[in-house]
Amino acid sequence: MNKQELLKDYKKQEDKLCLSQILDKIEISSKREKIEYTDFLDMYQVSLVENFLRKIQFQNFKLYGGYEEAERKVFITFPEKFDDNMLEKNYDKILKVVRIQLPEEEKGKYSHRNYLGGIVKLGLKREKVGDILVGEEGADIITVSDFAEVLKTQLPSLTRFENAKIEIEKIQNVRKLEIKVEEVSIIVPSLRLDNIVSDLARTSRSKASEMIAQERVFVNGQNETKNSKQVKCGDIITIRGKGRFIIKEFTGTTRSGRTVVLVEKYV
């Protein structure tokens, strides 16, 4: 495997480092004939890795975050002798759930930001933590297995969680929390991505273009850097720092020819 040759088209140092780690895991897995995996990748890195592996036609891998719609995922590579059933039996060795059960008086009090902020405040590594699924009664925090005990031990030192019940669960027991959405309508001059992002993020079109150029915008999980991309019904648009949105319906046009778009925003 010639790493330099495979990575020569990638200009950004962080992209090269990420993909170099992926290649290292593939090589180790092949030599030792065992499963290898990384820490969590964010949405940009997931998209980067998927496109890279498609380009080099590598297939013995899985990007897994504990449930189907996960944003943050670990990269898992495995020997050719493994089938899907063998891989699934290893998921619990790779990921765990740290479950926070809030006391009665604090139920419904905390948002995703409060849980993530607590982890950051403790100085714990963000890449060890995947999605944080928040409900009225608490949250399920998905982590790599070797980090679960650390998180369980550290969280009670935060005032907000000192009376909470904290347990480690198998990844198969992750709670599929109900996704809450609110409907909003936006009016755009065209269905170009920069126009849509401008309205969704409530910013100027030039600022929206900057967000796209900064690789902060994803369409159906894939990083998108073209302002002119045409958005379609059913597309899921994620803007890092602004939220996730589903394009539900084009409900009509105004007298000036602008398009009215019905959007569901995750809340």
mmCIF file of N, CA, C and O in Angstrom, residues 129-196:
data_model
loop_
_atom_site.group_PDB
_atom_site.id
_atom_site.type_symbol
_atom_site.label_atom_id
_atom_site.label_comp_id
_atom_site.label_asym_id
_atom_site.label_seq_id
_atom_site.Cartn_x
_atom_site.Cartn_y
_atom_site.Cartn_z
ATOM 1 N N VAL A 129 -16.556 10.398 22.137
ATOM 2 C CA VAL A 129 -18.003 10.462 22.337
ATOM 3 C C VAL A 129 -18.715 10.632 20.999
ATOM 4 O O VAL A 129 -18.327 11.463 20.172
ATOM 5 N N GLY A 130 -19.751 9.820 20.798
ATOM 6 C CA GLY A 130 -20.544 9.924 19.582
ATOM 7 C C GLY A 130 -21.758 10.799 19.789
ATOM 8 O O GLY A 130 -21.683 11.837 20.453
ATOM 9 N N ASP A 131 -22.899 10.381 19.275
ATOM 10 C CA ASP A 131 -24.129 11.156 19.423
ATOM 11 C C ASP A 131 -24.604 11.132 20.871
ATOM 12 O O ASP A 131 -24.382 10.158 21.607
ATOM 13 N N ILE A 132 -25.270 12.206 21.258
ATOM 14 C CA ILE A 132 -25.887 12.304 22.583
ATOM 15 C C ILE A 132 -27.390 12.403 22.359
ATOM 16 O O ILE A 132 -27.880 13.377 21.778
ATOM 17 N N LEU A 133 -28.110 11.367 22.764
ATOM 18 C CA LEU A 133 -29.544 11.286 22.518
ATOM 19 C C LEU A 133 -30.282 11.745 23.775
ATOM 20 O O LEU A 133 -30.255 11.065 24.801
ATOM 21 N N VAL A 134 -30.920 12.899 23.671
ATOM 22 C CA VAL A 134 -31.498 13.569 24.833
ATOM 23 C C VAL A 134 -33.006 13.361 24.889
ATOM 24 O O VAL A 134 -33.708 13.512 23.890
ATOM 25 N N GLY A 135 -33.494 13.009 26.070
ATOM 26 C CA GLY A 135 -34.924 12.875 26.314
ATOM 27 C C GLY A 135 -35.300 13.586 27.597
ATOM 28 O O GLY A 135 -34.450 14.172 28.284
ATOM 29 N N GLU A 136 -36.585 13.537 27.960
ATOM 30 C CA GLU A 136 -37.061 14.187 29.182
ATOM 31 C C GLU A 136 -36.387 13.614 30.423
ATOM 32 O O GLU A 136 -36.074 14.330 31.367
ATOM 33 N N GLU A 137 -36.143 12.309 30.423
ATOM 34 C CA GLU A 137 -35.641 11.649 31.627
ATOM 35 C C GLU A 137 -34.124 11.667 31.749
ATOM 36 O O GLU A 137 -33.582 11.276 32.781
ATOM 37 N N GLY A 138 -33.439 12.112 30.696
ATOM 38 C CA GLY A 138 -31.985 12.134 30.732
ATOM 39 C C GLY A 138 -31.406 12.007 29.345
ATOM 40 O O GLY A 138 -31.949 12.554 28.389
ATOM 41 N N ALA A 139 -30.315 11.252 29.225
ATOM 42 C CA ALA A 139 -29.667 11.129 27.920
ATOM 43 C C ALA A 139 -28.912 9.815 27.813
ATOM 44 O O ALA A 139 -28.447 9.263 28.817
ATOM 45 N N ASP A 140 -28.815 9.319 26.587
ATOM 46 C CA ASP A 140 -27.926 8.211 26.252
ATOM 47 C C ASP A 140 -26.736 8.789 25.508
ATOM 48 O O ASP A 140 -26.900 9.391 24.443
ATOM 49 N N ILE A 141 -25.550 8.619 26.071
ATOM 50 C CA ILE A 141 -24.325 9.112 25.453
ATOM 51 C C ILE A 141 -23.588 7.914 24.882
ATOM 52 O O ILE A 141 -23.204 6.999 25.608
ATOM 53 N N ILE A 142 -23.397 7.909 23.570
ATOM 54 C CA ILE A 142 -22.702 6.795 22.909
ATOM 55 C C ILE A 142 -21.203 7.072 22.952
ATOM 56 O O ILE A 142 -20.757 8.166 22.604
ATOM 57 N N THR A 143 -20.436 6.076 23.413
ATOM 58 C CA THR A 143 -18.985 6.232 23.525
ATOM 59 C C THR A 143 -18.281 4.994 22.975
ATOM 60 O O THR A 143 -18.892 3.938 22.827
ATOM 61 N N VAL A 144 -16.983 5.141 22.712
ATOM 62 C CA VAL A 144 -16.188 3.947 22.436
ATOM 63 C C VAL A 144 -16.061 3.176 23.755
ATOM 64 O O VAL A 144 -16.052 3.765 24.846
ATOM 65 N N SER A 145 -16.001 1.862 23.657
ATOM 66 C CA SER A 145 -16.114 1.004 24.849
ATOM 67 C C SER A 145 -15.100 1.324 25.937
ATOM 68 O O SER A 145 -15.437 1.354 27.123
ATOM 69 N N ASP A 146 -13.852 1.569 25.535
ATOM 70 C CA ASP A 146 -12.810 1.766 26.547
ATOM 71 C C ASP A 146 -12.921 3.112 27.266
ATOM 72 O O ASP A 146 -12.160 3.395 28.191
ATOM 73 N N PHE A 147 -13.875 3.950 26.850
ATOM 74 C CA PHE A 147 -14.051 5.258 27.458
ATOM 75 C C PHE A 147 -15.273 5.312 28.371
ATOM 76 O O PHE A 147 -15.436 6.247 29.155
ATOM 77 N N ALA A 148 -16.139 4.300 28.287
ATOM 78 C CA ALA A 148 -17.408 4.329 29.012
ATOM 79 C C ALA A 148 -17.207 4.446 30.524
ATOM 80 O O ALA A 148 -17.888 5.239 31.197
ATOM 81 N N GLU A 149 -16.297 3.674 31.074
ATOM 82 C CA GLU A 149 -16.072 3.698 32.517
ATOM 83 C C GLU A 149 -15.520 5.051 32.963
ATOM 84 O O GLU A 149 -15.887 5.560 34.037
ATOM 85 N N VAL A 150 -14.655 5.644 32.141
ATOM 86 C CA VAL A 150 -14.100 6.969 32.458
ATOM 87 C C VAL A 150 -15.228 7.991 32.544
ATOM 88 O O VAL A 150 -15.314 8.782 33.487
ATOM 89 N N LEU A 151 -16.120 7.963 31.553
ATOM 90 C CA LEU A 151 -17.227 8.918 31.513
ATOM 91 C C LEU A 151 -18.172 8.708 32.699
ATOM 92 O O LEU A 151 -18.602 9.668 33.345
ATOM 93 N N LYS A 152 -18.478 7.458 32.988
ATOM 94 C CA LYS A 152 -19.364 7.148 34.108
ATOM 95 C C LYS A 152 -18.782 7.658 35.428
ATOM 96 O O LYS A 152 -19.501 8.159 36.301
ATOM 97 N N THR A 153 -17.485 7.545 35.572
ATOM 98 C CA THR A 153 -16.812 7.970 36.802
ATOM 99 C C THR A 153 -16.738 9.484 36.928
ATOM 100 O O THR A 153 -16.880 10.049 38.018
ATOM 101 N N GLN A 154 -16.534 10.165 35.802
ATOM 102 C CA GLN A 154 -16.301 11.609 35.814
ATOM 103 C C GLN A 154 -17.583 12.444 35.884
ATOM 104 O O GLN A 154 -17.607 13.505 36.508
ATOM 105 N N LEU A 155 -18.654 11.990 35.239
ATOM 106 C CA LEU A 155 -19.874 12.801 35.142
ATOM 107 C C LEU A 155 -20.464 13.229 36.498
ATOM 108 O O LEU A 155 -20.919 14.369 36.636
ATOM 109 N N PRO A 156 -20.472 12.359 37.528
ATOM 110 C CA PRO A 156 -21.054 12.778 38.812
ATOM 111 C C PRO A 156 -20.307 13.934 39.482
ATOM 112 O O PRO A 156 -20.836 14.541 40.430
ATOM 113 N N SER A 157 -19.102 14.255 39.016
ATOM 114 C CA SER A 157 -18.373 15.387 39.605
ATOM 115 C C SER A 157 -18.943 16.729 39.144
ATOM 116 O O SER A 157 -18.609 17.777 39.691
ATOM 117 N N LEU A 158 -19.826 16.697 38.138
ATOM 118 C CA LEU A 158 -20.511 17.906 37.693
ATOM 119 C C LEU A 158 -21.752 18.117 38.559
ATOM 120 O O LEU A 158 -22.531 17.179 38.779
ATOM 121 N N THR A 159 -21.960 19.328 39.015
ATOM 122 C CA THR A 159 -23.092 19.634 39.895
ATOM 123 C C THR A 159 -24.415 19.220 39.269
ATOM 124 O O THR A 159 -25.298 18.676 39.934
ATOM 125 N N ARG A 160 -24.536 19.444 37.955
ATOM 126 C CA ARG A 160 -25.821 19.164 37.303
ATOM 127 C C ARG A 160 -26.176 17.672 37.296
ATOM 128 O O ARG A 160 -27.341 17.310 37.144
ATOM 129 N N PHE A 161 -25.165 16.805 37.433
ATOM 130 C CA PHE A 161 -25.421 15.365 37.379
ATOM 131 C C PHE A 161 -25.105 14.639 38.686
ATOM 132 O O PHE A 161 -25.097 13.414 38.722
ATOM 133 N N GLU A 162 -24.854 15.395 39.767
ATOM 134 C CA GLU A 162 -24.408 14.741 41.007
ATOM 135 C C GLU A 162 -25.492 13.858 41.619
ATOM 136 O O GLU A 162 -25.183 12.918 42.366
ATOM 137 N N ASN A 163 -26.771 14.126 41.314
ATOM 138 C CA ASN A 163 -27.857 13.299 41.854
ATOM 139 C C ASN A 163 -28.454 12.361 40.802
ATOM 140 O O ASN A 163 -29.477 11.713 41.067
ATOM 141 N N ALA A 164 -27.836 12.315 39.642
ATOM 142 C CA ALA A 164 -28.341 11.458 38.564
ATOM 143 C C ALA A 164 -27.846 10.025 38.746
ATOM 144 O O ALA A 164 -26.813 9.769 39.366
ATOM 145 N N LYS A 165 -28.611 9.102 38.187
ATOM 146 C CA LYS A 165 -28.190 7.697 38.147
ATOM 147 C C LYS A 165 -27.474 7.476 36.818
ATOM 148 O O LYS A 165 -28.033 7.746 35.750
ATOM 149 N N ILE A 166 -26.252 7.005 36.870
ATOM 150 C CA ILE A 166 -25.447 6.838 35.659
ATOM 151 C C ILE A 166 -25.022 5.383 35.533
ATOM 152 O O ILE A 166 -24.412 4.820 36.446
ATOM 153 N N GLU A 167 -25.370 4.782 34.402
ATOM 154 C CA GLU A 167 -25.084 3.371 34.174
ATOM 155 C C GLU A 167 -24.496 3.167 32.784
ATOM 156 O O GLU A 167 -24.690 3.992 31.887
ATOM 157 N N ILE A 168 -23.797 2.053 32.605
ATOM 158 C CA ILE A 168 -23.279 1.664 31.298
ATOM 159 C C ILE A 168 -24.181 0.578 30.727
ATOM 160 O O ILE A 168 -24.480 -0.413 31.403
ATOM 161 N N GLU A 169 -24.634 0.786 29.489
ATOM 162 C CA GLU A 169 -25.527 -0.158 28.821
ATOM 163 C C GLU A 169 -24.870 -0.686 27.546
ATOM 164 O O GLU A 169 -23.991 -0.035 26.967
ATOM 165 N N LYS A 170 -25.329 -1.840 27.101
ATOM 166 C CA LYS A 170 -24.892 -2.355 25.809
ATOM 167 C C LYS A 170 -25.393 -1.440 24.706
ATOM 168 O O LYS A 170 -26.462 -0.839 24.825
ATOM 169 N N ILE A 171 -24.638 -1.349 23.618
ATOM 170 C CA ILE A 171 -25.023 -0.469 22.524
ATOM 171 C C ILE A 171 -26.363 -0.888 21.921
ATOM 172 O O ILE A 171 -27.126 -0.053 21.426
ATOM 173 N N GLN A 172 -26.673 -2.175 21.983
ATOM 174 C CA GLN A 172 -27.951 -2.654 21.455
ATOM 175 C C GLN A 172 -29.150 -2.087 22.225
ATOM 176 O O GLN A 172 -30.270 -2.086 21.727
ATOM 177 N N ASN A 173 -28.893 -1.581 23.442
ATOM 178 C CA ASN A 173 -29.973 -1.062 24.281
ATOM 179 C C ASN A 173 -30.125 0.449 24.186
ATOM 180 O O ASN A 173 -30.864 1.047 24.983
ATOM 181 N N VAL A 174 -29.437 1.072 23.244
ATOM 182 C CA VAL A 174 -29.556 2.524 23.098
ATOM 183 C C VAL A 174 -31.020 2.886 22.868
ATOM 184 O O VAL A 174 -31.744 2.214 22.137
ATOM 185 N N ARG A 175 -31.466 3.928 23.544
ATOM 186 C CA ARG A 175 -32.874 4.318 23.458
ATOM 187 C C ARG A 175 -33.129 5.117 22.180
ATOM 188 O O ARG A 175 -32.472 6.129 21.921
ATOM 189 N N LYS A 176 -34.074 4.633 21.386
ATOM 190 C CA LYS A 176 -34.459 5.342 20.165
ATOM 191 C C LYS A 176 -35.422 6.453 20.570
ATOM 192 O O LYS A 176 -36.631 6.256 20.650
ATOM 193 N N LEU A 177 -34.872 7.610 20.860
ATOM 194 C CA LEU A 177 -35.693 8.706 21.346
ATOM 195 C C LEU A 177 -36.477 9.352 20.210
ATOM 196 O O LEU A 177 -36.009 9.428 19.071
ATOM 197 N N GLU A 178 -37.659 9.802 20.533
ATOM 198 C CA GLU A 178 -38.516 10.435 19.528
ATOM 199 C C GLU A 178 -37.892 11.748 19.071
ATOM 200 O O GLU A 178 -37.504 12.594 19.893
ATOM 201 N N ILE A 179 -37.779 11.909 17.754
ATOM 202 C CA ILE A 179 -37.218 13.133 17.198
ATOM 203 C C ILE A 179 -38.302 14.201 17.146
ATOM 204 O O ILE A 179 -39.379 13.985 16.581
ATOM 205 N N LYS A 180 -38.056 15.339 17.755
ATOM 206 C CA LYS A 180 -39.022 16.433 17.756
ATOM 207 C C LYS A 180 -38.679 17.417 16.638
ATOM 208 O O LYS A 180 -37.515 17.796 16.470
ATOM 209 N N VAL A 181 -39.699 17.798 15.888
ATOM 210 C CA VAL A 181 -39.488 18.752 14.797
ATOM 211 C C VAL A 181 -40.537 19.854 14.873
ATOM 212 O O VAL A 181 -41.605 19.677 15.463
ATOM 213 N N GLU A 182 -40.196 20.983 14.290
ATOM 214 C CA GLU A 182 -41.177 22.043 14.116
ATOM 215 C C GLU A 182 -41.178 22.461 12.655
ATOM 216 O O GLU A 182 -40.131 22.465 12.005
ATOM 217 N N GLU A 183 -42.356 22.780 12.140
ATOM 218 C CA GLU A 183 -42.477 23.177 10.746
ATOM 219 C C GLU A 183 -42.270 24.681 10.593
ATOM 220 O O GLU A 183 -42.800 25.474 11.369
ATOM 221 N N VAL A 184 -41.468 25.030 9.596
ATOM 222 C CA VAL A 184 -41.264 26.441 9.252
ATOM 223 C C VAL A 184 -41.347 26.575 7.739
ATOM 224 O O VAL A 184 -41.078 25.615 7.002
ATOM 225 N N SER A 185 -41.734 27.742 7.281
ATOM 226 C CA SER A 185 -41.753 28.021 5.842
ATOM 227 C C SER A 185 -40.706 29.073 5.519
ATOM 228 O O SER A 185 -40.543 30.051 6.271
ATOM 229 N N ILE A 186 -39.997 28.853 4.441
ATOM 230 C CA ILE A 186 -39.048 29.850 3.965
ATOM 231 C C ILE A 186 -39.398 30.197 2.523
ATOM 232 O O ILE A 186 -40.028 29.408 1.815
ATOM 233 N N ILE A 187 -39.019 31.378 2.097
ATOM 234 C CA ILE A 187 -39.277 31.829 0.727
ATOM 235 C C ILE A 187 -37.946 32.177 0.093
ATOM 236 O O ILE A 187 -37.207 33.035 0.593
ATOM 237 N N VAL A 188 -37.602 31.478 -0.992
ATOM 238 C CA VAL A 188 -36.279 31.629 -1.605
ATOM 239 C C VAL A 188 -36.397 31.977 -3.093
ATOM 240 O O VAL A 188 -37.358 31.576 -3.752
ATOM 241 N N PRO A 189 -35.412 32.722 -3.622
ATOM 242 C CA PRO A 189 -35.454 33.079 -5.040
ATOM 243 C C PRO A 189 -35.217 31.894 -5.971
ATOM 244 O O PRO A 189 -35.657 31.889 -7.122
ATOM 245 N N SER A 190 -34.509 30.869 -5.481
ATOM 246 C CA SER A 190 -34.296 29.645 -6.260
ATOM 247 C C SER A 190 -33.936 28.535 -5.284
ATOM 248 O O SER A 190 -33.739 28.784 -4.088
ATOM 249 N N LEU A 191 -33.826 27.310 -5.784
ATOM 250 C CA LEU A 191 -33.540 26.161 -4.925
ATOM 251 C C LEU A 191 -32.044 25.856 -4.842
ATOM 252 O O LEU A 191 -31.647 24.749 -4.471
ATOM 253 N N ARG A 192 -31.218 26.842 -5.164
ATOM 254 C CA ARG A 192 -29.773 26.698 -4.960
ATOM 255 C C ARG A 192 -29.487 26.517 -3.471
ATOM 256 O O ARG A 192 -30.159 27.077 -2.606
ATOM 257 N N LEU A 193 -28.453 25.746 -3.181
ATOM 258 C CA LEU A 193 -28.119 25.458 -1.791
ATOM 259 C C LEU A 193 -27.808 26.729 -1.001
ATOM 260 O O LEU A 193 -28.215 26.861 0.156
ATOM 261 N N ASP A 194 -27.087 27.677 -1.611
ATOM 262 C CA ASP A 194 -26.727 28.887 -0.859
ATOM 263 C C ASP A 194 -27.964 29.687 -0.460
ATOM 264 O O ASP A 194 -28.016 30.272 0.627
ATOM 265 N N ASN A 195 -28.990 29.697 -1.313
ATOM 266 C CA ASN A 195 -30.232 30.383 -0.958
ATOM 267 C C ASN A 195 -30.936 29.692 0.207
ATOM 268 O O ASN A 195 -31.418 30.343 1.139
ATOM 269 N N ILE A 196 -30.996 28.363 0.140
ATOM 270 C CA ILE A 196 -31.659 27.592 1.196
ATOM 271 C C ILE A 196 -30.927 27.766 2.525
ATOM 272 O O ILE A 196 -31.542 28.027 3.559
#
